[in-house]
PDB file of C-alpha atoms in Angstrom:
ATOM      1  CA  MET A 162     -52.267 -20.247-150.715  1.00  0.00           C
ATOM      2  CA  SER A 163     -52.915 -21.025-147.066  1.00  0.00           C
ATOM      3  CA  GLU A 164     -56.546 -21.287-146.065  1.00  0.00           C
ATOM      4  CA  VAL A 165     -55.825 -20.519-142.428  1.00  0.00           C
ATOM      5  CA  ILE A 166     -57.295 -17.138-141.492  1.00  0.00           C
ATOM      6  CA  SER A 167     -56.773 -15.565-138.098  1.00  0.00           C
ATOM      7  CA  ASP A 168     -59.650 -14.623-135.824  1.00  0.00           C
ATOM      8  CA  ALA A 169     -58.644 -10.972-136.115  1.00  0.00           C
ATOM      9  CA  SER A 170     -58.854 -11.155-139.907  1.00  0.00           C
ATOM     10  CA  LEU A 171     -62.290 -12.775-139.691  1.00  0.00           C
ATOM     11  CA  ARG A 172     -63.533 -10.059-137.378  1.00  0.00           C
ATOM     12  CA  LEU A 173     -62.301  -7.359-139.755  1.00  0.00           C
ATOM     13  CA  ALA A 174     -63.724  -9.123-142.794  1.00  0.00           C
ATOM     14  CA  GLY A 175     -67.024  -9.684-141.047  1.00  0.00           C
ATOM     15  CA  ASN A 176     -67.677  -5.961-140.606  1.00  0.00           C
ATOM     16  CA  SER A 177     -70.104  -5.376-143.451  1.00  0.00           C
ATOM     17  CA  ASN A 178     -71.157  -1.864-142.394  1.00  0.00           C
ATOM     18  CA  PRO A 179     -68.368   0.609-143.331  1.00  0.00           C
ATOM     19  CA  GLN A 180     -70.283   3.609-142.008  1.00  0.00           C
ATOM     20  CA  LYS A 181     -70.123   2.203-138.495  1.00  0.00           C
ATOM     21  CA  ASN A 182     -66.321   2.425-138.225  1.00  0.00           C
ATOM     22  CA  PHE A 183     -65.564   5.155-140.741  1.00  0.00           C
ATOM     23  CA  PRO A 184     -67.236   8.487-139.895  1.00  0.00           C
ATOM     24  CA  LEU A 185     -66.163   9.778-143.319  1.00  0.00           C
ATOM     25  CA  PHE A 186     -69.143   8.035-144.899  1.00  0.00           C
ATOM     26  CA  ARG A 187     -71.548   9.978-142.677  1.00  0.00           C
ATOM     27  CA  MET A 188     -70.199  13.373-143.924  1.00  0.00           C
ATOM     28  CA  SER A 189     -72.318  15.527-146.211  1.00  0.00           C
ATOM     29  CA  PRO A 190     -71.250  15.999-149.875  1.00  0.00           C
ATOM     30  CA  ILE A 191     -70.198  19.622-149.165  1.00  0.00           C
ATOM     31  CA  ALA A 192     -68.027  18.550-146.238  1.00  0.00           C
ATOM     32  CA  LEU A 193     -66.471  15.842-148.371  1.00  0.00           C
ATOM     33  CA  LEU A 194     -65.678  18.397-151.078  1.00  0.00           C
ATOM     34  CA  LEU A 195     -64.066  20.760-148.568  1.00  0.00           C
ATOM     35  CA  ALA A 196     -61.969  17.948-147.104  1.00  0.00           C
ATOM     36  CA  PHE A 197     -60.839  16.978-150.591  1.00  0.00           C
ATOM     37  CA  LEU A 198     -59.806  20.556-151.422  1.00  0.00           C
ATOM     38  CA  ILE A 199     -57.895  20.901-148.148  1.00  0.00           C
ATOM     39  CA  ALA A 200     -56.024  17.651-148.864  1.00  0.00           C
ATOM     40  CA  LEU A 201     -55.074  18.947-152.305  1.00  0.00           C
ATOM     41  CA  LEU A 202     -53.739  22.170-150.793  1.00  0.00           C
ATOM     42  CA  LEU A 203     -51.694  20.275-148.227  1.00  0.00           C
ATOM     43  CA  LEU A 204     -50.227  17.998-150.870  1.00  0.00           C
ATOM     44  CA  SER A 205     -49.320  20.926-153.101  1.00  0.00           C
ATOM     45  CA  GLY A 206     -47.658  22.628-150.129  1.00  0.00           C
ATOM     46  CA  CYS A 207     -45.550  19.545-149.453  1.00  0.00           C
ATOM     47  CA  ALA A 208     -44.383  19.461-153.069  1.00  0.00           C
ATOM     48  CA  GLY A 209     -42.173  22.472-152.511  1.00  0.00           C
ATOM     49  CA  SER A 210     -41.889  25.294-150.008  1.00  0.00           C
ATOM     50  CA  ASP A 211     -41.846  27.920-152.753  1.00  0.00           C
ATOM     51  CA  GLY A 212     -44.483  26.255-154.908  1.00  0.00           C
ATOM     52  CA  GLN A 213     -42.045  25.838-157.779  1.00  0.00           C
ATOM     53  CA  LYS A 214     -41.130  22.634-159.526  1.00  0.00           C
ATOM     54  CA  ASP A 215     -37.527  21.474-159.258  1.00  0.00           C
ATOM     55  CA  ASP A 216     -36.338  21.158-162.850  1.00  0.00           C
ATOM     56  CA  THR A 217     -33.296  19.118-161.780  1.00  0.00           C
ATOM     57  CA  ASP A 218     -35.553  16.175-160.911  1.00  0.00           C
ATOM     58  CA  ILE A 219     -35.722  15.163-164.573  1.00  0.00           C
ATOM     59  CA  TRP A 220     -32.041  15.763-165.335  1.00  0.00           C
ATOM     60  CA  SER A 221     -29.818  12.822-166.129  1.00  0.00           C
ATOM     61  CA  GLU A 222     -26.658  12.164-164.148  1.00  0.00           C
ATOM     62  CA  ALA A 223     -24.467  13.628-166.893  1.00  0.00           C
ATOM     63  CA  LYS A 224     -26.707  16.684-167.235  1.00  0.00           C
ATOM     64  CA  LEU A 225     -26.684  17.355-163.485  1.00  0.00           C
ATOM     65  CA  TYR A 226     -22.903  17.002-163.320  1.00  0.00           C
ATOM     66  CA  SER A 227     -22.476  19.324-166.293  1.00  0.00           C
ATOM     67  CA  GLU A 228     -24.746  21.995-164.825  1.00  0.00           C
ATOM     68  CA  ALA A 229     -23.049  21.752-161.414  1.00  0.00           C
ATOM     69  CA  THR A 230     -19.632  22.108-163.020  1.00  0.00           C
ATOM     70  CA  ASP A 231     -20.820  25.151-164.990  1.00  0.00           C
ATOM     71  CA  LYS A 232     -22.009  26.802-161.778  1.00  0.00           C
ATOM     72  CA  LEU A 233     -18.644  26.019-160.188  1.00  0.00           C
ATOM     73  CA  ASN A 234     -16.771  27.640-163.075  1.00  0.00           C
ATOM     74  CA  GLU A 235     -19.095  30.649-162.959  1.00  0.00           C
ATOM     75  CA  GLY A 236     -18.397  31.149-159.258  1.00  0.00           C
ATOM     76  CA  ASP A 237     -21.983  30.424-158.186  1.00  0.00           C
ATOM     77  CA  PHE A 238     -20.750  28.347-155.263  1.00  0.00           C
ATOM     78  CA  ALA A 239     -23.998  28.109-153.321  1.00  0.00           C
ATOM     79  CA  LYS A 240     -25.856  26.641-156.287  1.00  0.00           C
ATOM     80  CA  CYS A 241     -23.049  24.349-157.407  1.00  0.00           C
ATOM     81  CA  GLY A 242     -22.894  22.900-153.896  1.00  0.00           C
ATOM     82  CA  LYS A 243     -26.596  22.071-153.995  1.00  0.00           C
ATOM     83  CA  TYR A 244     -26.306  20.570-157.479  1.00  0.00           C
ATOM     84  CA  PHE A 245     -23.404  18.327-156.490  1.00  0.00           C
ATOM     85  CA  ASP A 246     -25.295  17.294-153.359  1.00  0.00           C
ATOM     86  CA  LYS A 247     -28.312  16.305-155.463  1.00  0.00           C
ATOM     87  CA  LEU A 248     -26.081  14.416-157.856  1.00  0.00           C
ATOM     88  CA  GLU A 249     -24.520  12.355-155.079  1.00  0.00           C
ATOM     89  CA  ALA A 250     -27.907  11.706-153.447  1.00  0.00           C
ATOM     90  CA  ARG A 251     -29.685  10.640-156.654  1.00  0.00           C
ATOM     91  CA  PHE A 252     -26.834   8.642-158.167  1.00  0.00           C
ATOM     92  CA  PRO A 253     -24.804   7.342-155.175  1.00  0.00           C
ATOM     93  CA  PHE A 254     -23.198   4.575-157.228  1.00  0.00           C
ATOM     94  CA  GLY A 255     -22.683   6.519-160.431  1.00  0.00           C
ATOM     95  CA  PRO A 256     -19.337   7.447-161.982  1.00  0.00           C
ATOM     96  CA  TYR A 257     -19.601  11.042-160.732  1.00  0.00           C
ATOM     97  CA  SER A 258     -20.500  10.222-157.123  1.00  0.00           C
ATOM     98  CA  GLN A 259     -17.045  10.562-155.546  1.00  0.00           C
ATOM     99  CA  GLN A 260     -16.213  13.713-157.445  1.00  0.00           C
ATOM    100  CA  ALA A 261     -19.605  15.184-156.581  1.00  0.00           C
ATOM    101  CA  GLN A 262     -18.960  14.744-152.856  1.00  0.00           C
ATOM    102  CA  ILE A 263     -15.602  16.448-152.881  1.00  0.00           C
ATOM    103  CA  ASN A 264     -16.816  19.186-155.241  1.00  0.00           C
ATOM    104  CA  ALA A 265     -19.806  19.847-152.998  1.00  0.00           C
ATOM    105  CA  ALA A 266     -17.439  20.337-150.042  1.00  0.00           C
ATOM    106  CA  TYR A 267     -15.332  22.787-152.053  1.00  0.00           C
ATOM    107  CA  CYS A 268     -18.376  24.737-153.254  1.00  0.00           C
ATOM    108  CA  TYR A 269     -19.854  25.045-149.780  1.00  0.00           C
ATOM    109  CA  TRP A 270     -16.482  26.157-148.424  1.00  0.00           C
ATOM    110  CA  LYS A 271     -16.201  28.871-151.059  1.00  0.00           C
ATOM    111  CA  ALA A 272     -19.788  29.895-150.305  1.00  0.00           C
ATOM    112  CA  GLN A 273     -18.744  30.255-146.621  1.00  0.00           C
ATOM    113  CA  GLU A 274     -21.162  27.531-145.544  1.00  0.00           C
ATOM    114  CA  GLN A 275     -18.643  25.819-143.290  1.00  0.00           C
ATOM    115  CA  ALA A 276     -20.992  23.353-141.583  1.00  0.00           C
ATOM    116  CA  GLN A 277     -22.245  21.899-144.867  1.00  0.00           C
ATOM    117  CA  ALA A 278     -18.725  21.823-146.261  1.00  0.00           C
ATOM    118  CA  LEU A 279     -17.496  19.801-143.282  1.00  0.00           C
ATOM    119  CA  VAL A 280     -20.381  17.353-143.567  1.00  0.00           C
ATOM    120  CA  ALA A 281     -19.580  16.757-147.239  1.00  0.00           C
ATOM    121  CA  ILE A 282     -15.820  16.345-146.808  1.00  0.00           C
ATOM    122  CA  ASP A 283     -16.163  14.124-143.722  1.00  0.00           C
ATOM    123  CA  ARG A 284     -18.524  11.869-145.665  1.00  0.00           C
ATOM    124  CA  PHE A 285     -16.024  11.629-148.508  1.00  0.00           C
ATOM    125  CA  ILE A 286     -13.129  10.776-146.157  1.00  0.00           C
ATOM    126  CA  LYS A 287     -15.186   8.143-144.354  1.00  0.00           C
ATOM    127  CA  LEU A 288     -16.417   6.421-147.520  1.00  0.00           C
ATOM    128  CA  HIS A 289     -13.357   6.690-149.785  1.00  0.00           C
ATOM    129  CA  GLN A 290     -10.197   5.894-147.833  1.00  0.00           C
ATOM    130  CA  GLY A 291      -8.735   4.332-150.978  1.00  0.00           C
ATOM    131  CA  SER A 292      -9.403   7.301-153.221  1.00  0.00           C
ATOM    132  CA  PRO A 293      -6.481   8.878-155.111  1.00  0.00           C
ATOM    133  CA  ASN A 294      -7.953  12.243-154.051  1.00  0.00           C
ATOM    134  CA  LEU A 295      -7.710  11.468-150.344  1.00  0.00           C
ATOM    135  CA  ASP A 296      -4.715  13.776-149.873  1.00  0.00           C
ATOM    136  CA  TYR A 297      -6.702  16.651-151.328  1.00  0.00           C
ATOM    137  CA  ALA A 298      -9.703  15.726-149.145  1.00  0.00           C
ATOM    138  CA  TYR A 299      -7.667  16.091-145.951  1.00  0.00           C
ATOM    139  CA  TYR A 300      -6.087  19.267-147.282  1.00  0.00           C
ATOM    140  CA  LEU A 301      -9.509  20.700-148.097  1.00  0.00           C
ATOM    141  CA  LYS A 302     -10.797  19.748-144.644  1.00  0.00           C
ATOM    142  CA  GLY A 303      -7.884  21.673-143.184  1.00  0.00           C
ATOM    143  CA  LEU A 304      -8.779  24.718-145.266  1.00  0.00           C
ATOM    144  CA  ILE A 305     -12.444  24.489-144.274  1.00  0.00           C
ATOM    145  CA  THR A 306     -11.636  24.220-140.573  1.00  0.00           C
ATOM    146  CA  PHE A 307      -8.780  26.726-140.782  1.00  0.00           C
ATOM    147  CA  ASN A 308     -11.204  29.415-141.961  1.00  0.00           C
ATOM    148  CA  ASP A 309      -8.667  32.245-141.921  1.00  0.00           C
ATOM    149  CA  ASP A 310     -11.103  34.676-143.542  1.00  0.00           C
ATOM    150  CA  LEU A 311     -11.711  37.084-140.665  1.00  0.00           C
ATOM    151  CA  GLY A 312     -14.202  39.148-142.645  1.00  0.00           C
ATOM    152  CA  TRP A 313     -14.257  42.911-142.965  1.00  0.00           C
ATOM    153  CA  LEU A 314     -14.508  43.470-139.213  1.00  0.00           C
ATOM    154  CA  GLY A 315     -11.447  41.335-138.512  1.00  0.00           C
ATOM    155  CA  LYS A 316      -9.461  43.186-141.152  1.00  0.00           C
ATOM    156  CA  PHE A 317     -10.653  46.526-139.809  1.00  0.00           C
ATOM    157  CA  THR A 318      -9.582  45.751-136.251  1.00  0.00           C
ATOM    158  CA  GLY A 319      -6.326  44.043-137.230  1.00  0.00           C
ATOM    159  CA  GLN A 320      -7.408  40.773-135.623  1.00  0.00           C
ATOM    160  CA  ASP A 321      -5.411  37.644-136.390  1.00  0.00           C
ATOM    161  CA  LEU A 322      -5.842  33.917-135.830  1.00  0.00           C
ATOM    162  CA  SER A 323      -4.224  34.032-132.384  1.00  0.00           C
ATOM    163  CA  GLU A 324      -7.047  36.229-131.066  1.00  0.00           C
ATOM    164  CA  ARG A 325      -9.773  33.732-131.898  1.00  0.00           C
ATOM    165  CA  ASP A 326     -10.941  30.402-130.477  1.00  0.00           C
ATOM    166  CA  PRO A 327      -7.983  28.002-130.941  1.00  0.00           C
ATOM    167  CA  LYS A 328     -10.204  24.901-131.228  1.00  0.00           C
ATOM    168  CA  ALA A 329     -10.714  25.271-134.987  1.00  0.00           C
ATOM    169  CA  ALA A 330      -7.002  25.986-135.509  1.00  0.00           C
ATOM    170  CA  LYS A 331      -6.072  22.761-133.699  1.00  0.00           C
ATOM    171  CA  GLU A 332      -8.507  20.735-135.812  1.00  0.00           C
ATOM    172  CA  ALA A 333      -7.095  22.281-138.982  1.00  0.00           C
ATOM    173  CA  PHE A 334      -3.589  21.459-137.797  1.00  0.00           C
ATOM    174  CA  GLU A 335      -4.497  17.770-137.483  1.00  0.00           C
ATOM    175  CA  SER A 336      -5.872  17.682-141.040  1.00  0.00           C
ATOM    176  CA  PHE A 337      -2.772  19.351-142.480  1.00  0.00           C
ATOM    177  CA  LYS A 338      -0.596  17.032-140.399  1.00  0.00           C
ATOM    178  CA  THR A 339      -2.334  14.041-141.985  1.00  0.00           C
ATOM    179  CA  VAL A 340      -1.476  15.375-145.439  1.00  0.00           C
ATOM    180  CA  VAL A 341       2.188  15.879-144.542  1.00  0.00           C
ATOM    181  CA  GLU A 342       2.651  12.535-142.774  1.00  0.00           C
ATOM    182  CA  ARG A 343       0.505  10.204-144.906  1.00  0.00           C
ATOM    183  CA  PHE A 344       1.102  11.863-148.269  1.00  0.00           C
ATOM    184  CA  PRO A 345       4.590  13.431-148.108  1.00  0.00           C
ATOM    185  CA  ASN A 346       4.869  13.468-151.909  1.00  0.00           C
ATOM    186  CA  SER A 347       1.516  15.167-152.421  1.00  0.00           C
ATOM    187  CA  LYS A 348       1.528  18.499-154.201  1.00  0.00           C
ATOM    188  CA  TYR A 349      -0.500  19.838-151.263  1.00  0.00           C
ATOM    189  CA  ALA A 350       2.079  18.813-148.647  1.00  0.00           C
ATOM    190  CA  PRO A 351       4.323  21.936-148.876  1.00  0.00           C
ATOM    191  CA  ASP A 352       1.422  24.339-148.389  1.00  0.00           C
ATOM    192  CA  ALA A 353      -0.003  22.146-145.634  1.00  0.00           C
ATOM    193  CA  LEU A 354       3.363  22.316-143.847  1.00  0.00           C
ATOM    194  CA  ASP A 355       3.454  26.123-144.134  1.00  0.00           C
ATOM    195  CA  ARG A 356      -0.044  26.334-142.684  1.00  0.00           C
ATOM    196  CA  MET A 357       0.977  24.027-139.827  1.00  0.00           C
ATOM    197  CA  ARG A 358       3.813  26.411-138.950  1.00  0.00           C
ATOM    198  CA  TYR A 359       1.470  29.374-139.054  1.00  0.00           C
ATOM    199  CA  ILE A 360      -1.064  27.599-136.833  1.00  0.00           C
ATOM    200  CA  VAL A 361       1.618  26.624-134.303  1.00  0.00           C
ATOM    201  CA  ASN A 362       2.826  30.218-134.102  1.00  0.00           C
ATOM    202  CA  SER A 363      -0.749  31.451-133.730  1.00  0.00           C
ATOM    203  CA  LEU A 364      -1.565  28.941-130.987  1.00  0.00           C
ATOM    204  CA  ALA A 365       1.597  29.922-129.136  1.00  0.00           C
ATOM    205  CA  GLN A 366       0.692  33.590-129.422  1.00  0.00           C
ATOM    206  CA  ALA A 367      -2.824  32.832-128.169  1.00  0.00           C
ATOM    207  CA  ASP A 368      -1.387  31.282-125.011  1.00  0.00           C
ATOM    208  CA  VAL A 369       0.934  34.258-124.575  1.00  0.00           C
ATOM    209  CA  LEU A 370      -2.093  36.550-124.722  1.00  0.00           C
ATOM    210  CA  VAL A 371      -3.639  34.527-121.894  1.00  0.00           C
ATOM    211  CA  ALA A 372      -0.409  34.643-119.878  1.00  0.00           C
ATOM    212  CA  ARG A 373      -0.213  38.414-120.419  1.00  0.00           C
ATOM    213  CA  TYR A 374      -3.835  38.773-119.281  1.00  0.00           C
ATOM    214  CA  TYR A 375      -3.104  36.902-116.046  1.00  0.00           C
ATOM    215  CA  TYR A 376       0.071  38.894-115.426  1.00  0.00           C
ATOM    216  CA  GLN A 377      -1.598  42.275-115.922  1.00  0.00           C
ATOM    217  CA  ARG A 378      -4.205  41.299-113.323  1.00  0.00           C
ATOM    218  CA  GLY A 379      -1.658  40.189-110.745  1.00  0.00           C
ATOM    219  CA  ALA A 380      -2.301  36.445-111.118  1.00  0.00           C
ATOM    220  CA  TYR A 381       1.424  35.722-111.310  1.00  0.00           C
ATOM    221  CA  LEU A 382       1.254  31.990-110.634  1.00  0.00           C
ATOM    222  CA  ALA A 383      -1.303  31.549-113.424  1.00  0.00           C
ATOM    223  CA  SER A 384       0.757  33.679-115.828  1.00  0.00           C
ATOM    224  CA  ALA A 385       3.896  31.658-115.003  1.00  0.00           C
ATOM    225  CA  ASN A 386       2.099  28.378-115.648  1.00  0.00           C
ATOM    226  CA  ARG A 387       0.716  29.538-118.995  1.00  0.00           C
ATOM    227  CA  ALA A 388       4.111  30.925-120.053  1.00  0.00           C
ATOM    228  CA  GLN A 389       5.728  27.579-119.196  1.00  0.00           C
ATOM    229  CA  LEU A 390       3.108  25.871-121.376  1.00  0.00           C
ATOM    230  CA  VAL A 391       4.160  27.975-124.374  1.00  0.00           C
ATOM    231  CA  ILE A 392       7.844  27.256-123.812  1.00  0.00           C
ATOM    232  CA  ARG A 393       7.215  23.520-123.469  1.00  0.00           C
ATOM    233  CA  ASP A 394       4.766  23.001-126.352  1.00  0.00           C
ATOM    234  CA  TYR A 395       5.935  25.629-128.867  1.00  0.00           C
ATOM    235  CA  ASP A 396       9.665  25.865-128.256  1.00  0.00           C
ATOM    236  CA  ARG A 397      10.430  27.158-131.767  1.00  0.00           C
ATOM    237  CA  ALA A 398       7.629  29.687-132.066  1.00  0.00           C
ATOM    238  CA  PRO A 399       8.441  33.424-132.040  1.00  0.00           C
ATOM    239  CA  ALA A 400       6.037  33.854-129.116  1.00  0.00           C
ATOM    240  CA  VAL A 401       8.537  32.057-126.854  1.00  0.00           C
ATOM    241  CA  GLU A 402      10.443  35.339-126.484  1.00  0.00           C
ATOM    242  CA  GLU A 403       7.535  37.055-124.735  1.00  0.00           C
ATOM    243  CA  ALA A 404       6.644  33.866-122.868  1.00  0.00           C
ATOM    244  CA  LEU A 405      10.125  33.811-121.310  1.00  0.00           C
ATOM    245  CA  TYR A 406       9.811  37.468-120.410  1.00  0.00           C
ATOM    246  CA  ILE A 407       6.414  36.936-118.730  1.00  0.00           C
ATOM    247  CA  LEU A 408       7.819  33.915-116.885  1.00  0.00           C
ATOM    248  CA  TYR A 409      10.786  35.995-115.683  1.00  0.00           C
ATOM    249  CA  MET A 410       8.566  38.847-114.480  1.00  0.00           C
ATOM    250  CA  SER A 411       6.111  36.438-112.838  1.00  0.00           C
ATOM    251  CA  TYR A 412       8.917  34.818-110.856  1.00  0.00           C
ATOM    252  CA  GLN A 413      10.144  38.255-109.843  1.00  0.00           C
ATOM    253  CA  ASN A 414       6.744  39.239-108.506  1.00  0.00           C
ATOM    254  CA  LEU A 415       6.361  35.903-106.727  1.00  0.00           C
ATOM    255  CA  GLY A 416       9.673  36.466-104.969  1.00  0.00           C
ATOM    256  CA  MET A 417      11.290  33.446-106.641  1.00  0.00           C
ATOM    257  CA  THR A 418      14.597  35.137-107.297  1.00  0.00           C
ATOM    258  CA  GLU A 419      16.598  32.036-108.187  1.00  0.00           C
ATOM    259  CA  LEU A 420      14.028  30.887-110.770  1.00  0.00           C
ATOM    260  CA  ALA A 421      13.837  34.416-112.150  1.00  0.00           C
ATOM    261  CA  ASN A 422      17.641  34.507-112.616  1.00  0.00           C
ATOM    262  CA  ASP A 423      17.611  31.105-114.336  1.00  0.00           C
ATOM    263  CA  THR A 424      14.881  32.317-116.697  1.00  0.00           C
ATOM    264  CA  ALA A 425      16.817  35.482-117.487  1.00  0.00           C
ATOM    265  CA  ARG A 426      19.873  33.407-118.344  1.00  0.00           C
ATOM    266  CA  VAL A 427      17.848  31.191-120.690  1.00  0.00           C
ATOM    267  CA  PHE A 428      16.294  34.271-122.262  1.00  0.00           C
ATOM    268  CA  LYS A 429      19.663  35.882-123.037  1.00  0.00           C
ATOM    269  CA  LEU A 430      21.014  32.619-124.405  1.00  0.00           C
ATOM    270  CA  ASN A 431      18.135  32.219-126.867  1.00  0.00           C
ATOM    271  CA  PHE A 432      17.513  35.879-127.704  1.00  0.00           C
ATOM    272  CA  PRO A 433      20.889  37.623-127.324  1.00  0.00           C
ATOM    273  CA  ASP A 434      19.817  40.656-129.384  1.00  0.00           C
ATOM    274  CA  SER A 435      16.498  41.205-127.629  1.00  0.00           C
ATOM    275  CA  GLU A 436      16.001  44.215-125.366  1.00  0.00           C
ATOM    276  CA  MET A 437      12.754  42.942-123.873  1.00  0.00           C
ATOM    277  CA  LEU A 438      14.263  42.174-120.462  1.00  0.00           C
ATOM    278  CA  GLU A 439      15.326  45.812-120.134  1.00  0.00           C
ATOM    279  CA  THR A 440      12.477  47.605-121.907  1.00  0.00           C
ATOM    280  CA  GLY A 441       9.608  45.160-121.504  1.00  0.00           C
ATOM    281  CA  GLN A 442       8.505  46.056-125.028  1.00  0.00           C
ATOM    282  CA  THR A 443       7.452  43.599-127.691  1.00  0.00           C
ATOM    283  CA  ALA A 444       7.202  44.115-131.419  1.00  0.00           C
ATOM    284  CA  LYS A 445       3.865  45.745-132.122  1.00  0.00           C
ATOM    285  CA  LYS A 446       1.545  45.013-134.965  1.00  0.00           C
ATOM    286  CA  GLU A 447       1.230  47.814-137.435  1.00  0.00           C
ATOM    287  CA  ARG A 448      -1.419  50.161-136.082  1.00  0.00           C
ATOM    288  CA  ARG A 449      -3.863  51.911-138.377  1.00  0.00           C
ATOM    289  CA  TRP A 450      -4.892  55.454-137.502  1.00  0.00           C
ATOM    290  CA  TRP A 451      -8.350  54.304-136.371  1.00  0.00           C
ATOM    291  CA  GLN A 452      -7.035  51.536-134.108  1.00  0.00           C
ATOM    292  CA  PHE A 453      -6.693  53.779-131.063  1.00  0.00           C
ATOM    293  CA  TRP A 454      -6.967  50.742-128.761  1.00  0.00           C
ATOM    294  CA  ASN A 455      -3.826  49.059-130.182  1.00  0.00           C
ATOM    295  CA  LYS A 456      -1.197  51.067-128.310  1.00  0.00           C
TER     296      LYS A 456
END
């Protein structure tokens, strides 16, 4: 052992009077007892916010996986998500680690805890690019982001995906696209492709709603530009019919007669049986008796 001691160490070692630097030693016995009790209370408070012991701390890896799986099968998705999270955190290199991550994402998704579900599935995708379950991971991420459950209010009002923020729909589209392109033989690919079609149609309809909004307020140049965007980016979507009609009417109101005639010709070529150019009417969503606003 080296016998070289620094000056700082000598100064510390040379302080033979602990009471001089540590006021604790000057406290009365009662004050010391009170300080000790307060420390105990603080430590017990840090042990758990509800004051209860976490029984899972003593569970083995197999026990924790078994209990989490039971909660999953019972439909207790909030608890099974927490159990799988604990399993992955306590045994990150165990045989159940990968499955725990992807199961946690599924459980949180079913429990409608989207943020936690995305954290779990993104972690799985980042860490396990060689996993045989990678196709399902991207598919599940698409489902989590897709989030087509509009809740009771959305069902009551007849709202659909096109009337909500398209950002999440675009992110879901990219996840489903990854499944279709990277894993064309996956059993999840057909459903992913169907969801991609639905998202495209919804995004197109969302842009048509914007174009209609501009048109109704007399912003004809803005409505024409948004209608052109639909026609260019979603040429096979059903919403193209109304987009062409809005483009035609916008050109008419802007006094661009030649462009309006060209648009009318394209409209009739693509939708020969449509009466929208004459009537201006689109197919309406089924209206419930209480939906007085959906005329």
